[in-house]
Every structure is written in C-alpha cells, then in structure tokens.
CSV table of C-alpha atoms (C1' of nucleotides) in Angstrom, one decimal:
chain,number,residue,atom,x,y,z
A,1,MET,CA,13.2,-149.5,118.9
A,2,ALA,CA,16.2,-148.7,121.0
A,3,ARG,CA,16.2,-146.8,124.2
A,4,THR,CA,18.0,-143.5,124.1
A,5,LYS,CA,21.2,-142.9,126.0
A,6,GLU,CA,20.6,-141.2,129.3
A,7,PHE,CA,24.0,-139.6,129.6
A,8,ASP,CA,26.1,-137.5,127.3
A,9,PRO,CA,29.2,-139.4,126.2
A,10,ASP,CA,30.8,-136.2,125.3
A,11,ALA,CA,30.4,-134.8,128.8
A,12,ALA,CA,31.6,-138.1,130.2
A,13,LEU,CA,34.7,-138.0,128.1
A,14,GLN,CA,35.3,-134.4,129.2
A,15,ALA,CA,35.0,-135.5,132.9
A,16,ALA,CA,37.4,-138.3,132.2
A,17,LEU,CA,39.9,-135.9,130.7
A,18,GLU,CA,39.6,-133.7,133.7
A,19,LEU,CA,40.4,-136.6,136.1
A,20,PHE,CA,43.2,-138.1,134.1
A,21,TRP,CA,44.7,-134.7,133.5
A,22,ARG,CA,44.7,-133.9,137.2
A,23,ARG,CA,45.8,-137.2,138.7
A,24,GLY,CA,47.5,-139.1,135.9
A,25,TYR,CA,46.7,-142.6,134.6
A,26,GLU,CA,47.8,-145.0,137.3
A,27,ALA,CA,46.5,-142.8,140.2
A,28,THR,CA,43.0,-142.6,138.7
A,29,SER,CA,41.0,-145.6,139.5
A,30,MET,CA,37.9,-146.9,137.9
A,31,ALA,CA,36.1,-146.0,141.1
A,32,ASP,CA,37.2,-142.4,140.6
A,33,LEU,CA,36.0,-142.5,137.1
A,34,VAL,CA,32.6,-143.9,138.0
A,35,GLU,CA,32.2,-141.1,140.6
A,36,GLY,CA,33.6,-138.4,138.4
A,37,LEU,CA,31.7,-139.3,135.2
A,38,GLY,CA,28.5,-139.7,137.2
A,39,ILE,CA,27.6,-142.8,135.2
A,40,ALA,CA,27.6,-146.5,135.9
A,41,ARG,CA,30.8,-148.6,135.6
A,42,ALA,CA,29.2,-150.9,133.0
A,43,SER,CA,28.3,-147.9,130.9
A,44,ILE,CA,31.9,-146.7,130.9
A,45,TYR,CA,33.0,-150.1,129.6
A,46,ALA,CA,30.1,-150.3,127.1
A,47,THR,CA,31.0,-146.8,125.8
A,48,PHE,CA,34.7,-146.6,126.0
A,49,GLY,CA,36.0,-150.2,126.1
A,50,SER,CA,38.6,-150.0,128.9
A,51,LYS,CA,40.4,-147.6,131.2
A,52,HIS,CA,43.3,-147.5,128.7
A,53,GLU,CA,41.1,-146.8,125.7
A,54,LEU,CA,39.2,-144.1,127.7
A,55,TYR,CA,42.5,-142.5,128.4
A,56,LEU,CA,43.5,-142.4,124.8
A,57,ARG,CA,40.2,-141.0,123.9
A,58,ALA,CA,40.6,-138.3,126.5
A,59,LEU,CA,44.0,-137.6,125.0
A,60,GLU,CA,42.5,-137.1,121.5
A,61,ARG,CA,39.8,-134.9,123.0
A,62,TYR,CA,42.5,-132.8,124.6
A,63,ASN,CA,44.3,-132.3,121.3
A,64,GLU,CA,41.0,-131.6,119.4
A,65,GLN,CA,40.2,-128.9,122.0
A,66,HIS,CA,43.6,-127.2,122.0
A,67,ASP,CA,45.0,-127.6,118.5
A,68,PRO,CA,42.5,-125.4,116.6
A,69,GLY,CA,42.9,-122.5,119.0
A,70,LEU,CA,46.6,-122.7,118.8
A,71,LEU,CA,46.7,-122.9,115.1
A,72,ALA,CA,44.3,-120.0,114.7
A,73,GLU,CA,46.3,-117.9,117.2
A,74,LEU,CA,49.5,-118.4,115.2
A,75,SER,CA,48.0,-118.0,111.7
A,76,GLN,CA,46.2,-114.7,112.2
A,77,PRO,CA,47.0,-112.2,109.5
A,78,GLY,CA,49.3,-109.4,110.4
A,79,PRO,CA,52.4,-109.5,112.6
A,80,VAL,CA,53.1,-113.0,113.9
A,81,LEU,CA,55.8,-112.5,116.5
A,82,PRO,CA,53.4,-110.8,119.0
A,83,ALA,CA,51.2,-113.9,118.7
A,84,VAL,CA,54.1,-116.2,119.4
A,85,ARG,CA,55.2,-114.1,122.4
A,86,ALA,CA,51.6,-114.0,123.7
A,87,LEU,CA,51.4,-117.8,123.4
A,88,VAL,CA,54.6,-118.4,125.4
A,89,ARG,CA,53.7,-115.8,128.0
A,90,ARG,CA,50.2,-117.4,128.4
A,91,TYR,CA,51.8,-120.7,129.1
A,92,ALA,CA,54.2,-119.1,131.6
A,93,GLY,CA,51.6,-116.8,133.2
A,94,MET,CA,49.0,-119.3,134.2
A,95,GLY,CA,47.6,-119.3,137.7
A,96,ASP,CA,48.6,-121.8,140.4
A,97,ASP,CA,45.9,-124.3,139.7
A,98,ASP,CA,46.5,-124.4,136.0
A,99,ARG,CA,50.2,-124.6,136.6
A,100,LYS,CA,49.9,-127.5,138.9
A,101,ARG,CA,47.7,-129.4,136.5
A,102,GLY,CA,50.2,-128.7,133.7
A,103,CYS,CA,49.7,-130.0,130.2
A,104,PHE,CA,48.0,-133.3,129.5
A,105,ILE,CA,50.5,-134.0,126.8
A,106,THR,CA,53.4,-133.4,129.0
A,107,ASN,CA,51.9,-135.6,131.7
A,108,THR,CA,51.3,-138.3,129.2
A,109,ALA,CA,54.8,-138.0,127.8
A,110,VAL,CA,56.3,-138.5,131.2
A,111,GLU,CA,54.0,-141.1,132.7
A,112,LEU,CA,53.1,-143.3,129.8
A,113,ALA,CA,55.2,-142.6,126.7
A,114,PRO,CA,58.2,-144.7,127.7
A,115,HIS,CA,56.2,-147.9,128.0
A,116,ASP,CA,53.0,-147.2,126.1
A,117,GLU,CA,53.3,-147.2,122.4
A,118,ALA,CA,49.9,-145.9,121.6
A,119,ALA,CA,50.2,-143.0,124.0
A,120,ALA,CA,53.7,-142.2,122.8
A,121,ARG,CA,52.4,-142.0,119.2
A,122,ARG,CA,49.8,-139.4,120.1
A,123,VAL,CA,52.2,-137.4,122.1
A,124,GLU,CA,54.6,-137.3,119.1
A,125,VAL,CA,51.8,-136.3,116.8
A,126,SER,CA,50.9,-133.5,119.2
A,127,TYR,CA,54.5,-132.2,119.2
A,128,ASP,CA,54.6,-132.5,115.5
A,129,HIS,CA,51.5,-130.3,115.2
A,130,LEU,CA,52.9,-127.6,117.5
A,131,GLU,CA,56.3,-127.7,115.9
A,132,THR,CA,54.8,-127.4,112.4
A,133,ALA,CA,52.5,-124.5,113.4
A,134,LEU,CA,55.3,-122.6,115.1
A,135,THR,CA,57.7,-123.3,112.2
A,136,ALA,CA,55.1,-122.0,109.7
A,137,ALA,CA,54.5,-118.9,111.9
A,138,LEU,CA,58.2,-118.2,112.1
A,139,LEU,CA,58.7,-118.7,108.4
A,140,ARG,CA,55.9,-116.2,107.8
A,141,ALA,CA,57.6,-113.8,110.3
A,142,GLU,CA,60.8,-114.1,108.4
A,143,ALA,CA,59.0,-113.4,105.1
A,144,GLN,CA,57.4,-110.4,106.6
A,145,GLY,CA,60.7,-109.1,107.8
A,146,GLU,CA,59.9,-109.5,111.5
A,147,LEU,CA,62.6,-112.0,112.1
A,148,PRO,CA,66.2,-111.7,110.9
A,149,ALA,CA,66.8,-114.1,108.0
A,150,VAL,CA,69.7,-115.6,109.9
A,151,ARG,CA,67.5,-117.4,112.3
A,152,GLU,CA,66.5,-121.0,111.7
A,153,PRO,CA,62.7,-121.3,112.0
A,154,ARG,CA,62.4,-125.1,112.4
A,155,ALA,CA,65.1,-125.2,115.1
A,156,LEU,CA,63.6,-122.1,116.8
A,157,ALA,CA,60.2,-123.8,116.7
A,158,ARG,CA,61.7,-126.9,118.3
A,159,MET,CA,63.3,-124.7,121.0
A,160,LEU,CA,59.9,-123.2,121.8
A,161,VAL,CA,58.2,-126.7,121.9
A,162,VAL,CA,60.8,-127.9,124.4
A,163,LEU,CA,60.6,-124.7,126.4
A,164,LEU,CA,56.8,-124.9,126.6
A,165,GLN,CA,57.1,-128.5,127.9
A,166,GLY,CA,59.7,-127.4,130.4
A,167,ILE,CA,57.4,-124.6,131.6
A,168,ARG,CA,54.7,-127.2,132.2
A,169,VAL,CA,57.1,-129.2,134.3
A,170,VAL,CA,58.7,-126.5,136.4
A,171,GLY,CA,55.4,-124.8,136.8
A,172,LYS,CA,54.2,-127.8,138.8
A,173,THR,CA,56.1,-126.7,141.9
A,174,ALA,CA,55.2,-123.9,144.3
A,175,GLU,CA,57.9,-121.5,143.2
A,176,GLY,CA,57.4,-122.4,139.6
A,177,GLY,CA,55.6,-119.2,138.6
A,178,PRO,CA,58.5,-116.7,138.8
A,179,ARG,CA,60.9,-119.3,137.5
A,180,VAL,CA,59.0,-120.0,134.3
A,181,ARG,CA,58.2,-116.3,133.7
A,182,ASP,CA,61.8,-115.4,133.8
A,183,ALA,CA,62.6,-118.4,131.6
A,184,ALA,CA,60.0,-117.4,129.1
A,185,GLU,CA,61.2,-113.8,128.8
A,186,GLN,CA,64.8,-114.9,128.3
A,187,ALA,CA,63.9,-117.4,125.6
A,188,LEU,CA,61.7,-114.8,123.8
A,189,THR,CA,64.7,-112.5,123.4
A,190,LEU,CA,65.7,-115.0,120.7
A,191,LEU,CA,62.9,-113.7,118.6
A,192,ASP,CA,64.3,-110.1,118.6
B,1,MET,CA,75.0,-159.7,169.9
B,2,ALA,CA,73.2,-158.7,166.8
B,3,ARG,CA,73.1,-160.5,163.6
B,4,THR,CA,74.8,-158.7,160.7
B,5,LYS,CA,72.8,-157.5,157.8
B,6,GLU,CA,73.0,-159.8,154.9
B,7,PHE,CA,72.3,-157.3,152.2
B,8,ASP,CA,73.7,-153.9,151.3
B,9,PRO,CA,71.1,-151.2,152.0
B,10,ASP,CA,72.9,-148.9,149.7
B,11,ALA,CA,72.8,-151.3,146.8
B,12,ALA,CA,69.1,-151.9,147.6
B,13,LEU,CA,68.4,-148.2,147.5
B,14,GLN,CA,70.2,-147.9,144.2
B,15,ALA,CA,68.1,-150.7,142.8
B,16,ALA,CA,64.9,-149.0,144.0
B,17,LEU,CA,66.0,-145.8,142.4
B,18,GLU,CA,66.5,-147.6,139.1
B,19,LEU,CA,63.0,-149.1,139.3
B,20,PHE,CA,61.2,-145.9,140.3
B,21,TRP,CA,63.2,-144.0,137.8
B,22,ARG,CA,62.2,-146.2,134.9
B,23,ARG,CA,58.6,-146.9,135.8
B,24,GLY,CA,57.4,-144.2,138.0
B,25,TYR,CA,55.9,-144.4,141.5
B,26,GLU,CA,52.4,-145.8,140.9
B,27,ALA,CA,53.4,-148.3,138.2
B,28,THR,CA,56.1,-149.8,140.5
B,29,SER,CA,54.6,-152.3,142.8
B,30,MET,CA,56.0,-153.7,146.0
B,31,ALA,CA,56.3,-157.1,144.2
B,32,ASP,CA,58.5,-155.4,141.6
B,33,LEU,CA,60.6,-153.9,144.4
B,34,VAL,CA,61.0,-157.2,146.2
B,35,GLU,CA,62.2,-158.8,142.9
B,36,GLY,CA,64.4,-155.8,141.9
B,37,LEU,CA,66.0,-155.3,145.2
B,38,GLY,CA,66.6,-159.0,145.7
B,39,ILE,CA,65.6,-158.9,149.3
B,40,ALA,CA,62.6,-159.9,151.3
B,41,ARG,CA,59.5,-157.7,151.6
B,42,ALA,CA,59.8,-157.5,155.3
B,43,SER,CA,63.4,-156.3,155.1
B,44,ILE,CA,62.3,-153.5,152.8
B,45,TYR,CA,59.8,-152.3,155.3
B,46,ALA,CA,62.2,-152.8,158.2
B,47,THR,CA,64.8,-150.8,156.4
B,48,PHE,CA,62.9,-148.1,154.6
B,49,GLY,CA,59.5,-147.9,156.3
B,50,SER,CA,57.1,-147.8,153.4
B,51,LYS,CA,56.9,-147.6,149.6
B,52,HIS,CA,56.5,-143.8,149.8
B,53,GLU,CA,59.5,-143.3,152.1
B,54,LEU,CA,61.6,-145.6,150.0
B,55,TYR,CA,60.7,-143.4,147.0
B,56,LEU,CA,61.7,-140.2,148.8
B,57,ARG,CA,65.0,-141.9,149.9
B,58,ALA,CA,65.6,-142.8,146.3
B,59,LEU,CA,65.0,-139.2,145.3
B,60,GLU,CA,67.5,-138.0,147.8
B,61,ARG,CA,70.0,-140.6,146.6
B,62,TYR,CA,69.5,-139.3,143.0
B,63,ASN,CA,70.2,-135.8,144.0
B,64,GLU,CA,73.3,-136.8,146.0
B,65,GLN,CA,74.6,-138.6,143.0
B,66,HIS,CA,74.0,-135.9,140.5
B,67,ASP,CA,74.4,-132.7,142.3
B,68,PRO,CA,78.1,-132.9,143.1
B,69,GLY,CA,79.2,-133.7,139.5
B,70,LEU,CA,77.0,-130.9,138.2
B,71,LEU,CA,78.4,-128.4,140.7
B,72,ALA,CA,82.0,-129.5,139.9
B,73,GLU,CA,81.4,-129.3,136.2
B,74,LEU,CA,80.2,-125.7,136.5
B,75,SER,CA,82.8,-124.4,138.9
B,76,GLN,CA,85.9,-125.6,137.2
B,77,PRO,CA,88.5,-122.8,136.9
B,78,GLY,CA,88.9,-121.2,133.6
B,79,PRO,CA,86.2,-120.4,131.0
B,80,VAL,CA,82.7,-121.3,132.2
B,81,LEU,CA,80.6,-121.0,129.1
B,82,PRO,CA,82.1,-124.1,127.4
B,83,ALA,CA,81.1,-126.0,130.5
B,84,VAL,CA,77.6,-124.7,130.4
B,85,ARG,CA,77.3,-125.6,126.8
B,86,ALA,CA,78.7,-129.0,127.3
B,87,LEU,CA,76.2,-129.6,130.1
B,88,VAL,CA,73.2,-128.7,128.0
B,89,ARG,CA,74.5,-130.7,125.0
B,90,ARG,CA,75.0,-133.7,127.2
B,91,TYR,CA,71.4,-133.5,128.3
B,92,ALA,CA,70.3,-133.2,124.7
B,93,GLY,CA,72.7,-135.8,123.2
B,94,MET,CA,71.9,-138.8,125.3
B,95,GLY,CA,71.1,-142.1,123.7
B,96,ASP,CA,67.7,-143.5,123.3
B,97,ASP,CA,67.6,-145.5,126.5
B,98,ASP,CA,68.7,-142.5,128.7
B,99,ARG,CA,66.3,-140.2,126.9
B,100,LYS,CA,63.4,-142.6,127.5
B,101,ARG,CA,64.2,-142.8,131.2
B,102,GLY,CA,64.5,-139.1,131.4
B,103,CYS,CA,65.3,-137.3,134.6
B,104,PHE,CA,64.1,-138.6,137.9
B,105,ILE,CA,63.4,-135.1,139.1
B,106,THR,CA,61.3,-134.4,136.0
B,107,ASN,CA,59.4,-137.6,136.4
B,108,THR,CA,58.7,-136.8,140.1
B,109,ALA,CA,57.7,-133.3,139.3
B,110,VAL,CA,55.1,-134.5,136.9
B,111,GLU,CA,53.8,-137.6,138.6
B,112,LEU,CA,53.9,-136.7,142.2
B,113,ALA,CA,54.6,-133.0,142.9
B,114,PRO,CA,51.0,-131.8,142.3
B,115,HIS,CA,49.6,-134.0,145.1
B,116,ASP,CA,52.6,-135.0,147.2
B,117,GLU,CA,54.0,-132.2,149.4
B,118,ALA,CA,57.1,-134.0,150.4
B,119,ALA,CA,58.1,-135.0,146.9
B,120,ALA,CA,57.3,-131.5,145.6
B,121,ARG,CA,59.6,-130.0,148.3
B,122,ARG,CA,62.5,-132.1,147.1
B,123,VAL,CA,61.9,-131.3,143.5
B,124,GLU,CA,61.9,-127.6,144.4
B,125,VAL,CA,65.2,-128.0,146.3
B,126,SER,CA,66.7,-129.7,143.3
B,127,TYR,CA,65.6,-126.9,140.9
B,128,ASP,CA,67.0,-124.4,143.4
B,129,HIS,CA,70.4,-126.1,143.4
B,130,LEU,CA,70.6,-126.2,139.7
B,131,GLU,CA,69.4,-122.7,139.3
B,132,THR,CA,71.9,-121.4,141.9
B,133,ALA,CA,74.8,-123.3,140.3
B,134,LEU,CA,74.0,-122.0,136.9
B,135,THR,CA,73.5,-118.5,138.1
B,136,ALA,CA,76.8,-118.6,139.9
B,137,ALA,CA,78.5,-119.9,136.8
B,138,LEU,CA,76.9,-117.2,134.6
B,139,LEU,CA,77.9,-114.5,137.0
B,140,ARG,CA,81.5,-115.8,136.8
B,141,ALA,CA,81.2,-115.8,133.1
B,142,GLU,CA,80.1,-112.2,133.2
B,143,ALA,CA,83.0,-111.3,135.5
B,144,GLN,CA,85.4,-113.0,133.2
B,145,GLY,CA,84.1,-111.1,130.2
B,146,GLU,CA,82.7,-114.2,128.5
B,147,LEU,CA,79.1,-113.0,128.7
B,148,PRO,CA,77.9,-109.5,127.7
B,149,ALA,CA,77.1,-107.6,130.8
B,150,VAL,CA,73.6,-106.9,129.5
B,151,ARG,CA,72.4,-110.4,130.1
B,152,GLU,CA,70.6,-111.3,133.3
B,153,PRO,CA,72.3,-114.3,134.9
B,154,ARG,CA,69.5,-115.4,137.1
B,155,ALA,CA,66.9,-115.3,134.4
B,156,LEU,CA,69.2,-117.0,132.0
B,157,ALA,CA,69.8,-119.7,134.5
B,158,ARG,CA,66.1,-120.2,135.0
B,159,MET,CA,65.7,-120.4,131.2
B,160,LEU,CA,68.3,-123.2,131.2
B,161,VAL,CA,66.6,-125.1,134.0
B,162,VAL,CA,63.3,-124.9,132.2
B,163,LEU,CA,64.9,-125.9,129.0
B,164,LEU,CA,66.6,-128.9,130.5
B,165,GLN,CA,63.3,-130.1,132.0
B,166,GLY,CA,61.7,-129.7,128.6
B,167,ILE,CA,64.5,-131.7,127.0
B,168,ARG,CA,63.8,-134.5,129.4
B,169,VAL,CA,60.2,-134.5,128.5
B,170,VAL,CA,60.4,-134.2,124.7
B,171,GLY,CA,63.3,-136.7,124.8
B,172,LYS,CA,60.9,-139.4,125.9
B,173,THR,CA,59.4,-139.9,122.5
B,174,ALA,CA,60.9,-141.6,119.5
B,175,GLU,CA,61.8,-138.5,117.5
B,176,GLY,CA,62.9,-136.6,120.6
B,177,GLY,CA,66.6,-136.8,119.8
B,178,PRO,CA,66.7,-134.4,116.8
B,179,ARG,CA,64.1,-132.2,118.4
B,180,VAL,CA,66.0,-131.6,121.6
B,181,ARG,CA,69.3,-131.2,119.9
B,182,ASP,CA,67.9,-128.4,117.7
B,183,ALA,CA,66.3,-126.9,120.7
B,184,ALA,CA,69.5,-127.0,122.7
B,185,GLU,CA,71.6,-125.3,120.0
B,186,GLN,CA,69.0,-122.6,119.6
B,187,ALA,CA,68.8,-121.8,123.3
B,188,LEU,CA,72.6,-121.9,123.6
B,189,THR,CA,72.9,-119.0,121.1
B,190,LEU,CA,71.6,-116.9,124.0
B,191,LEU,CA,75.1,-117.4,125.6
B,192,ASP,CA,76.9,-115.8,122.7
C,1,DC,C1',78.2,-175.2,172.8
C,2,DT,C1',74.5,-172.7,174.5
C,3,DT,C1',71.8,-168.8,174.5
C,4,DA,C1',69.9,-164.5,173.3
C,5,DT,C1',69.0,-161.7,169.4
C,6,DT,C1',67.9,-160.3,164.8
C,7,DC,C1',67.3,-160.9,160.3
C,8,DT,C1',65.1,-163.6,156.5
C,9,DG,C1',61.5,-165.6,153.4
C,10,DG,C1',57.1,-166.3,152.6
C,11,DA,C1',52.4,-166.9,154.2
C,12,DC,C1',49.0,-164.0,155.1
C,13,DC,C1',45.9,-159.7,155.7
C,14,DG,C1',42.0,-156.6,154.3
C,15,DA,C1',41.3,-153.4,150.8
C,16,DA,C1',41.3,-151.8,146.3
C,17,DC,C1',42.3,-152.9,141.6
C,18,DG,C1',40.3,-153.4,136.6
C,19,DG,C1',36.7,-155.7,134.5
C,20,DT,C1',32.2,-158.7,134.0
C,21,DC,C1',27.5,-160.0,134.6
C,22,DT,C1',22.8,-160.0,136.3
C,23,DT,C1',18.6,-157.7,137.1
C,24,DA,C1',15.2,-154.5,136.6
C,25,DA,C1',13.6,-150.3,134.8
C,26,DA,C1',12.9,-147.2,130.9
C,27,DA,C1',11.8,-146.0,126.2
C,28,DG,C1',10.4,-146.8,121.2
C,29,DT,C1',7.5,-149.6,118.3
C,30,DT,C1',3.3,-151.6,117.4
D,1,DA,C1',-1.3,-150.9,126.7
D,2,DA,C1',1.9,-154.8,125.5
D,3,DC,C1',6.2,-156.2,123.9
D,4,DT,C1',10.9,-155.9,122.7
D,5,DT,C1',15.3,-154.0,123.3
D,6,DT,C1',18.8,-151.5,125.5
D,7,DT,C1',20.1,-149.0,129.1
D,8,DA,C1',21.7,-148.3,134.1
D,9,DA,C1',23.0,-149.7,138.7
D,10,DG,C1',25.6,-152.3,141.5
D,11,DA,C1',26.7,-157.0,143.1
D,12,DC,C1',30.3,-159.7,142.0
D,13,DC,C1',34.7,-161.8,139.8
D,14,DG,C1',39.6,-163.1,140.4
D,15,DT,C1',43.8,-160.6,140.9
D,16,DT,C1',47.0,-157.5,142.8
D,17,DC,C1',47.7,-153.8,145.9
D,18,DG,C1',50.6,-152.1,150.1
D,19,DG,C1',51.6,-153.7,154.5
D,20,DT,C1',52.0,-157.1,158.6
D,21,DC,C1',53.2,-161.3,160.9
D,22,DC,C1',55.4,-165.5,162.1
D,23,DA,C1',58.4,-169.4,162.0
D,24,DG,C1',63.0,-170.5,161.4
D,25,DA,C1',67.8,-169.7,160.1
D,26,DA,C1',71.9,-167.3,161.1
D,27,DT,C1',75.0,-164.9,164.1
D,28,DA,C1',77.6,-162.9,168.0
D,29,DA,C1',78.3,-163.1,173.0
D,30,DG,C1',79.1,-165.9,177.1
DNA sequence: CTTATTCTGGACCGAACGGTCTTAAAAGTT
DNA sequence: AACTTTTAAGACCGTTCGGTCCAGAATAAG
C-alpha cells in the first residue's frame, strides 16, 4: 500500500554525477543538485542520505559505467596493442568539452583523496582495475609476440595509468589538446 | 607619517600558499586563512583584495619559487639527460606527505581551470615554462649526442610534462608511491 | 607631547551553506 | 469511495560563507 516513486533514482544519480563531474564536490551546492536532479531536496536526502554519500554513489556509478567498456576493449580476441593504442589515443583526442571535464576519478583524486578516506579508497580501486586490465592486456601481447619479451608489463601498465591521468589534467587547459596528443604518441612508442 | 606594517606580507602569502596547496580553493575558508596567516581578516582584504586574488597571488608565488630551480637544474653545463632523469625521479620519489599534497599547479588545473579563466591562464603559462625548459634541455642533449637524433624533443618534453602531472595525481593515493616510481622508470627508457 | 595617519582585531553584514521538518497531495488497498 | 501510507515541495533550521565596517591602538612627524 505504498505510493510509487515519482522520479527515477537512476536518472537522478546520473544527473548528480554530471554535476559533480563538471564542478567538483565543494563547488556543487545542494541547491545546484536540487535544480539539476529536478527533484525535491528532501527526496535527495531520503534517497541518498547526504551530499557526501551522493557523491560516493556517483563515483561508483561512474566506475560501473566505464569499467566494463574498458575491460571489453582490452580483452577482445586478436591483437591487443592496437586496442591499447586506440584507448590512449581516445583519451588524448577528446573534444574541448570532454577535455575540460576531465576524468571523474582524476578530479576526485585531486580534490578529495588527500582528506577523504572513502573517496581515496574508491580512487585506488579504480586505478587497480585499470592497471590490472592493462597488465593483463600487455601480458597477452607479450604471449602473442606483439611485445618484446624484454618489456615489463606491470610497470608499463602503471606508466599508462599515470599517463592517462596526466592527460586528463593537462587536457583541462586551452592548449591541452596538442600537448596531450604529442605526449600520447611519444609514450606509445614504448609499445613498439 | 604612516604606521609601519606589523606583519610580513611575504610570510602571509607563503602561509596562504601552504593552506590553498593542501586543501584546495573551495575547502579553504577565510576563517582558515585568518588563523593560518595569523593576521586580521581586514588586513588580508587590505593587502590582497579578495580570497580569489589571494589565491592567484599564491599561485604566482608558487611558480616564482619553483621555476628558477627547475630551469637551473635543466640548464647546468655538462650532460643533460642525468638531470632530466633526476628531475622525474624526484617527482616520483617524494615522501607520503609531499605526494599527498601534490603539485599546486596540478591541483589548480583540476579544481579551478575549467571555470576560472585567470587561474587557467596561469596554469597554462606554467606548463609552457616547463615544456620549454624540457625541450631546450632535450635539444641540448641531442646536440651533445646524448639523445638519438631520431627523437622529437618537443613531443618528448610534452610527454614528460603530462607524465609529471599524472605522477602528482596518482601519487595522491596510498599505493601511489610504487605506482608512480614504476611509471617514471618506464617513461624514462624513452630517453635511452 | 600632540596630532595626524594607518593599521589592527573583532563585531557585524546579508547570503548561501548542508540538512530537517511540516504540510498536503497522490497512490494502493480495501 | 474511504482510508492509510508515502511521497514531494518548500519553508525553515542553525551555521558558515566571503566580505565590510568601526572603534581603538600604535606610530611617525611636528
């Protein structure tokens, strides 16, 4: 005998992700969220608990949305190095708007991780996933003879993780486009 | 017939830099600044204008403090590649506290650059300086026969800038130390 | 020592902050 | 259709925000 929800919590979470992603945690006020989510303030608190919990939920949502595609991209059968290259180039080749927004994980790592244990944990998990996926891909590349056996897959994967994070930072500025594209191409020569 | 200043504006600016660097712009309140600078609220406004202007001044101060050392490090006579390697390894090898604090430029790029024109400009200038210094160094390395002529100094410099920014981001998390050290070593093989 | 000047500390400002609560409407059950 | 339950909207809470103002202390010049 309960009344049905009138809004879609999933869509609301998505809207919250959009806001936090674009403006960061501190600069996004509850008033912004009320407007952006299109639902009442009380409903936000009833559904998500607090601004902080909502942010963490948005962070998880971001991971859920991006991890599977990444994993699939890197574990396709056939040659793997082209997939890795495509991934890095996609990060580096994004349009101005995407570049400005950056990566939600990067943004969280910088703004919250140093003084927010819960946020830091999720960032770390995210890096772990990416590093593991890249390492597995590079190991497979090695096994398939695409990569000289002399390379160290784990260290190479870590280099790519760090590079991708750097791309998301430098990409935030106006001249970031050319900068990160050059950087990506240089780093990718390590895969030859 | 004027009363002398009772505090050192330079020291105050330094304290402001410390606070903004560690907590970011939004999370640092004027109350924090009053306490951290050890001077009256009104004196802060009289001296620096506003919170935002104070932040920009702190940003300039950061650049003034770090740019000369960097430039000197990279333009010492003799072999240049060892200096470049030492620079990257120093970034990657910092202790937990420094790693958590990260780089003030990185923090500004992520938190403010997307929606703060003035801050974005200064970040860009900072990247320009670093890229230029690294490019000059790599050109010198090439001229001195340290670097194969086939490499592209500017692109390589851009890669290092992006890498350094990535190091500052990934370094913020608990397991960042090993990650960024591996990443740095891998990237540095591009200089061989 | 007086006077003119300027800096200091803190009270104070309206606005915005994150979060709570009340009220009334809407929907499922009977 | 009546009743119960849960939702939604927004008024409202105390607090903190960035920023201003003012009274008084401190200083240099006369």
